[in-house]
Coordinates of N, CA and C in Angstrom, one line a residue:
Y509 N 99.5 104.2 87.0 CA 100.3 103.1 87.4 C 101.8 103.4 87.3
V510 N 102.6 103.0 88.2 CA 104.0 103.2 88.2 C 104.7 101.8 88.1
I511 N 105.7 101.8 87.2 CA 106.5 100.6 87.0 C 107.9 100.9 87.5
D512 N 108.3 100.3 88.6 CA 109.6 100.6 89.2 C 110.7 99.6 88.8
A513 N 111.8 100.2 88.2 CA 113.0 99.4 87.9 C 114.2 100.0 88.5
I514 N 114.1 100.7 89.6 CA 115.2 101.3 90.3 C 116.1 100.3 90.9
D515 N 117.4 100.5 90.9 CA 118.3 99.5 91.4 C 118.7 99.6 92.9
T516 N 118.3 100.7 93.5 CA 118.7 101.0 94.9 C 117.5 100.9 95.8
V517 N 117.7 100.3 97.0 CA 116.6 100.2 98.0 C 116.1 101.5 98.4
T518 N 117.0 102.5 98.6 CA 116.5 103.9 99.0 C 115.6 104.5 97.9
G519 N 115.9 104.4 96.7 CA 115.1 104.9 95.6 C 113.8 104.1 95.5
K520 N 113.8 102.8 95.6 CA 112.6 102.0 95.5 C 111.7 102.4 96.7
L521 N 112.2 102.5 97.9 CA 111.3 102.8 99.0 C 110.7 104.2 98.9
A522 N 111.5 105.2 98.4 CA 111.0 106.6 98.2 C 109.8 106.5 97.2
L523 N 110.0 105.8 96.1 CA 109.0 105.7 95.1 C 107.7 105.0 95.6
V524 N 107.9 103.9 96.3 CA 106.8 103.2 96.9 C 106.0 104.1 97.9
M525 N 106.7 104.8 98.7 CA 106.0 105.7 99.7 C 105.3 106.8 99.0
A526 N 105.9 107.3 97.9 CA 105.2 108.4 97.2 C 103.9 107.8 96.5
C527 N 104.0 106.7 95.9 CA 102.8 106.0 95.3 C 101.7 105.7 96.3
K528 N 102.1 105.2 97.4 CA 101.1 104.9 98.5 C 100.5 106.2 99.0
G529 N 101.2 107.2 99.1 CA 100.7 108.5 99.6 C 99.8 109.1 98.5
A530 N 100.0 108.8 97.3 CA 99.2 109.4 96.2 C 98.1 108.4 95.7
N531 N 98.0 107.3 96.4 CA 97.0 106.3 96.1 C 97.2 105.8 94.6
T532 N 98.4 105.6 94.2 CA 98.7 105.2 92.9 C 99.3 103.8 92.9
R533 N 98.8 102.9 92.0 CA 99.3 101.5 92.0 C 100.7 101.5 91.5
I534 N 101.5 100.5 92.0 CA 102.9 100.4 91.7 C 103.2 98.9 91.6
I535 N 104.1 98.6 90.7 CA 104.7 97.2 90.6 C 106.2 97.4 90.6
C536 N 106.9 96.6 91.4 CA 108.4 96.8 91.5 C 109.1 95.6 91.0
A537 N 110.2 95.8 90.3 CA 111.1 94.7 89.9 C 112.1 94.5 91.1
M538 N 112.3 93.3 91.4 CA 113.3 92.9 92.4 C 114.6 92.5 91.6
G539 N 115.5 92.0 92.3 CA 116.8 91.7 91.7 C 116.9 90.8 90.5
A540 N 117.5 91.2 89.4 CA 117.7 90.4 88.3 C 119.2 90.2 88.0
G541 N 120.1 90.8 88.8 CA 121.5 90.6 88.7 C 122.0 89.2 89.1
N542 N 123.0 88.7 88.3 CA 123.6 87.4 88.6 C 122.5 86.3 88.4
K543 N 121.6 86.5 87.5 CA 120.6 85.5 87.2 C 120.7 85.1 85.7
L544 N 120.4 83.9 85.4 CA 120.4 83.4 84.0 C 119.1 82.8 83.6
D545 N 118.2 82.4 84.5 CA 117.0 81.7 84.1 C 115.8 82.7 84.1
A546 N 115.5 83.2 82.9 CA 114.4 84.1 82.7 C 113.0 83.5 83.0
T547 N 112.9 82.1 83.1 CA 111.7 81.5 83.4 C 111.4 81.4 84.9
A548 N 112.3 81.9 85.7 CA 112.2 81.8 87.2 C 111.4 82.9 87.8
F549 N 111.0 83.9 87.0 CA 110.3 85.1 87.5 C 108.9 84.7 88.0
R550 N 108.5 85.4 89.0 CA 107.1 85.2 89.6 C 106.6 86.6 89.9
V551 N 105.3 86.7 89.9 CA 104.6 87.9 90.4 C 103.9 87.5 91.7
A552 N 104.2 88.4 92.7 CA 103.6 88.1 94.0 C 103.6 89.4 94.9
D553 N 103.0 89.3 96.0 CA 103.1 90.4 97.0 C 104.5 90.2 97.6
I554 N 105.1 91.3 98.0 CA 106.5 91.3 98.6 C 106.5 90.3 99.8
Y555 N 105.4 90.2 100.5 CA 105.5 89.3 101.7 C 105.3 87.8 101.4
E556 N 105.2 87.5 100.1 CA 105.1 86.1 99.7 C 106.3 85.7 98.9
T557 N 107.3 86.5 98.8 CA 108.5 86.2 98.0 C 109.4 85.3 98.8
S558 N 110.3 84.7 98.1 CA 111.4 83.8 98.7 C 112.6 83.9 97.8
V559 N 113.7 83.5 98.3 CA 115.0 83.3 97.6 C 115.7 84.6 97.3
C560 N 115.0 85.6 96.8 CA 115.5 86.9 96.3 C 116.1 87.8 97.4
P561 N 117.4 88.0 97.4 CA 118.0 88.9 98.5 C 117.4 90.3 98.5
L562 N 117.1 90.9 97.4 CA 116.6 92.2 97.4 C 115.2 92.2 98.0
S563 N 114.4 91.2 97.7 CA 113.0 91.1 98.2 C 113.1 91.0 99.8
R564 N 114.1 90.3 100.3 CA 114.2 90.1 101.7 C 114.4 91.5 102.4
I565 N 115.3 92.3 101.8 CA 115.6 93.6 102.3 C 114.3 94.5 102.2
M566 N 113.7 94.5 101.1 CA 112.5 95.3 100.8 C 111.4 94.9 101.8
R567 N 111.2 93.6 102.1 CA 110.2 93.1 103.0 C 110.4 93.8 104.4
K568 N 111.6 93.7 104.8 CA 112.0 94.3 106.1 C 111.7 95.8 106.2
E569 N 112.1 96.5 105.1 CA 112.0 98.0 105.1 C 110.5 98.4 104.9
C570 N 109.7 97.6 104.1 CA 108.3 97.9 104.0 C 107.6 97.7 105.3
R571 N 107.9 96.6 106.0 CA 107.3 96.4 107.3 C 107.6 97.5 108.3
K572 N 108.8 98.0 108.3 CA 109.2 99.2 109.1 C 108.3 100.4 108.8
R573 N 108.0 100.6 107.5 CA 107.2 101.8 107.1 C 105.7 101.6 107.0
G574 N 105.3 100.4 107.5 CA 103.8 100.2 107.5 C 103.2 99.9 106.2
I575 N 104.0 99.5 105.2 CA 103.5 99.1 103.9 C 103.0 97.7 104.0
D576 N 101.7 97.5 103.8 CA 101.1 96.2 104.1 C 101.0 95.3 102.8
S577 N 101.2 95.9 101.6 CA 101.3 95.1 100.4 C 102.1 95.8 99.3
L578 N 102.7 95.1 98.5 CA 103.5 95.6 97.4 C 103.6 94.6 96.3
K579 N 103.1 94.8 95.1 CA 103.2 93.9 94.0 C 104.6 93.9 93.4
V580 N 105.2 92.8 93.3 CA 106.6 92.7 92.8 C 106.7 91.6 91.8
V581 N 107.8 91.7 90.9 CA 108.2 90.7 90.1 C 109.6 90.3 90.6
Y582 N 109.8 89.0 91.0 CA 111.0 88.6 91.6 C 111.4 87.2 91.0
S583 N 112.6 86.8 91.2 CA 113.1 85.6 90.6 C 113.3 84.6 91.8
E584 N 112.9 83.3 91.5 CA 113.2 82.3 92.5 C 114.5 81.6 92.3
E585 N 115.2 82.1 91.3 CA 116.6 81.5 91.0 C 117.6 82.0 92.0
L586 N 118.4 81.2 92.5 CA 119.5 81.6 93.4 C 120.5 82.4 92.6
P587 N 120.9 83.6 93.1 CA 121.9 84.4 92.3 C 123.2 83.6 92.2
L588 N 123.8 83.7 91.0 CA 125.1 83.1 90.8 C 126.2 83.9 91.5
T589 N 127.3 83.2 91.8 CA 128.4 83.9 92.4 C 129.5 84.0 91.4
P590 N 129.8 85.2 90.9 CA 130.8 85.3 89.8 C 132.2 85.0 90.4
E591 N 133.0 84.3 89.6 CA 134.4 84.0 90.0 C 135.3 85.2 89.8
V592 N 136.1 85.4 90.8 CA 137.0 86.6 90.8 C 138.5 86.0 90.7
D593 N 139.2 86.5 89.8 CA 140.6 86.1 89.6 C 141.5 86.8 90.6
P594 N 142.0 86.1 91.6 CA 142.8 86.7 92.7 C 144.1 87.3 92.2
T595 N 144.5 86.9 91.0 CA 145.8 87.5 90.5 C 145.6 88.8 89.7
E596 N 144.4 89.1 89.4 CA 144.1 90.3 88.7 C 144.3 91.5 89.6
P597 N 145.0 92.5 89.2 CA 145.2 93.7 90.0 C 143.9 94.4 90.3
I598 N 143.8 95.0 91.5 CA 142.6 95.7 92.0 C 142.8 97.2 91.6
P599 N 141.9 97.8 90.8 CA 142.1 99.2 90.5 C 142.1 100.1 91.8
E600 N 142.9 101.1 91.7 CA 143.0 102.0 92.9 C 141.6 102.6 93.2
G601 N 141.3 102.6 94.5 CA 140.0 103.1 95.0 C 138.8 102.1 94.9
S602 N 139.1 100.9 94.5 CA 138.0 99.9 94.5 C 138.4 98.7 95.4
S603 N 137.5 97.7 95.4 CA 137.7 96.5 96.2 C 137.5 95.2 95.4
R604 N 137.7 94.1 96.0 CA 137.4 92.8 95.3 C 136.0 92.5 95.3
R605 N 135.1 93.2 96.0 CA 133.7 92.9 96.0 C 133.2 92.9 94.5
S606 N 132.4 91.9 94.2 CA 131.9 91.8 92.8 C 130.5 92.5 92.8
L607 N 130.3 93.1 91.7 CA 129.0 93.8 91.4 C 128.1 92.8 90.7
P608 N 126.8 92.9 90.9 CA 125.9 92.0 90.1 C 125.9 92.3 88.7
G609 N 126.1 91.3 87.8 CA 126.0 91.5 86.4 C 124.7 91.0 85.9
S610 N 124.3 91.5 84.7 CA 123.0 91.1 84.1 C 123.3 90.6 82.7
C611 N 122.5 89.6 82.3 CA 122.4 89.1 80.9 C 121.2 89.9 80.4
A612 N 121.4 90.5 79.2 CA 120.4 91.4 78.7 C 118.9 90.9 78.7
F613 N 118.8 89.6 78.4 CA 117.4 89.0 78.4 C 116.7 88.9 79.7
V614 N 117.5 88.8 80.8 CA 116.9 88.6 82.1 C 116.1 89.8 82.6
P615 N 116.7 91.0 82.7 CA 116.0 92.2 83.2 C 114.9 92.5 82.2
G616 N 115.1 92.3 80.9 CA 114.1 92.5 79.8 C 112.9 91.7 80.1
T617 N 113.1 90.4 80.5 CA 112.0 89.5 80.7 C 111.2 90.1 81.9
A618 N 111.8 90.5 83.0 CA 111.2 91.1 84.1 C 110.3 92.3 83.7
G619 N 110.9 93.1 82.8 CA 110.1 94.3 82.4 C 108.9 93.9 81.6
L620 N 109.0 92.9 80.7 CA 107.8 92.4 80.0 C 106.8 91.9 80.9
I621 N 107.2 91.1 81.9 CA 106.2 90.6 82.9 C 105.5 91.7 83.6
M622 N 106.3 92.7 84.0 CA 105.6 93.9 84.7 C 104.7 94.6 83.8
A623 N 105.0 94.8 82.5 CA 104.1 95.5 81.6 C 102.8 94.7 81.4
G624 N 103.0 93.3 81.3 CA 101.8 92.5 81.2 C 100.9 92.6 82.4
E625 N 101.5 92.6 83.6 CA 100.7 92.8 84.8 C 99.9 94.1 84.9
V626 N 100.6 95.2 84.4 CA 99.9 96.5 84.4 C 98.7 96.4 83.5
I627 N 98.9 95.9 82.3 CA 97.8 95.8 81.3 C 96.7 95.0 81.9
K628 N 97.0 93.8 82.5 CA 95.9 93.0 83.1 C 95.2 93.8 84.2
D629 N 95.9 94.4 85.0 CA 95.3 95.2 86.1 C 94.4 96.3 85.6
L630 N 94.8 97.0 84.6 CA 94.1 98.1 84.0 C 92.9 97.6 83.2
A631 N 93.0 96.5 82.6 CA 91.9 96.0 81.7 C 90.8 95.2 82.4
L632 N 91.1 94.7 83.6 CA 90.2 93.9 84.4 C 89.4 94.8 85.4

């Protein structure tokens, strides 16, 4: 069993394709950035997800690659939009685009849910 917690779509897709090719079960974590509600996580097939922007991209890419199912942990919470101080100077070589931030307990909760799913799948 493989537990995926990769943050990039390219990496996730490469791992999913390798697992499918090796007939190995996989569960993938979707986006936990800019989320605060650890109780909003759900376990579902990628094609049954909603709200999560990363899930939307993964659905599209999985469909292109002929992946007919993928077990994921995703959040039904809308991502928060961090406030940006327009008076703060922008470091050279960067932009105003904000990066998703994480509260330590949110990704940790997703990881515990994934571990629980693996145990259930292997025990049943």
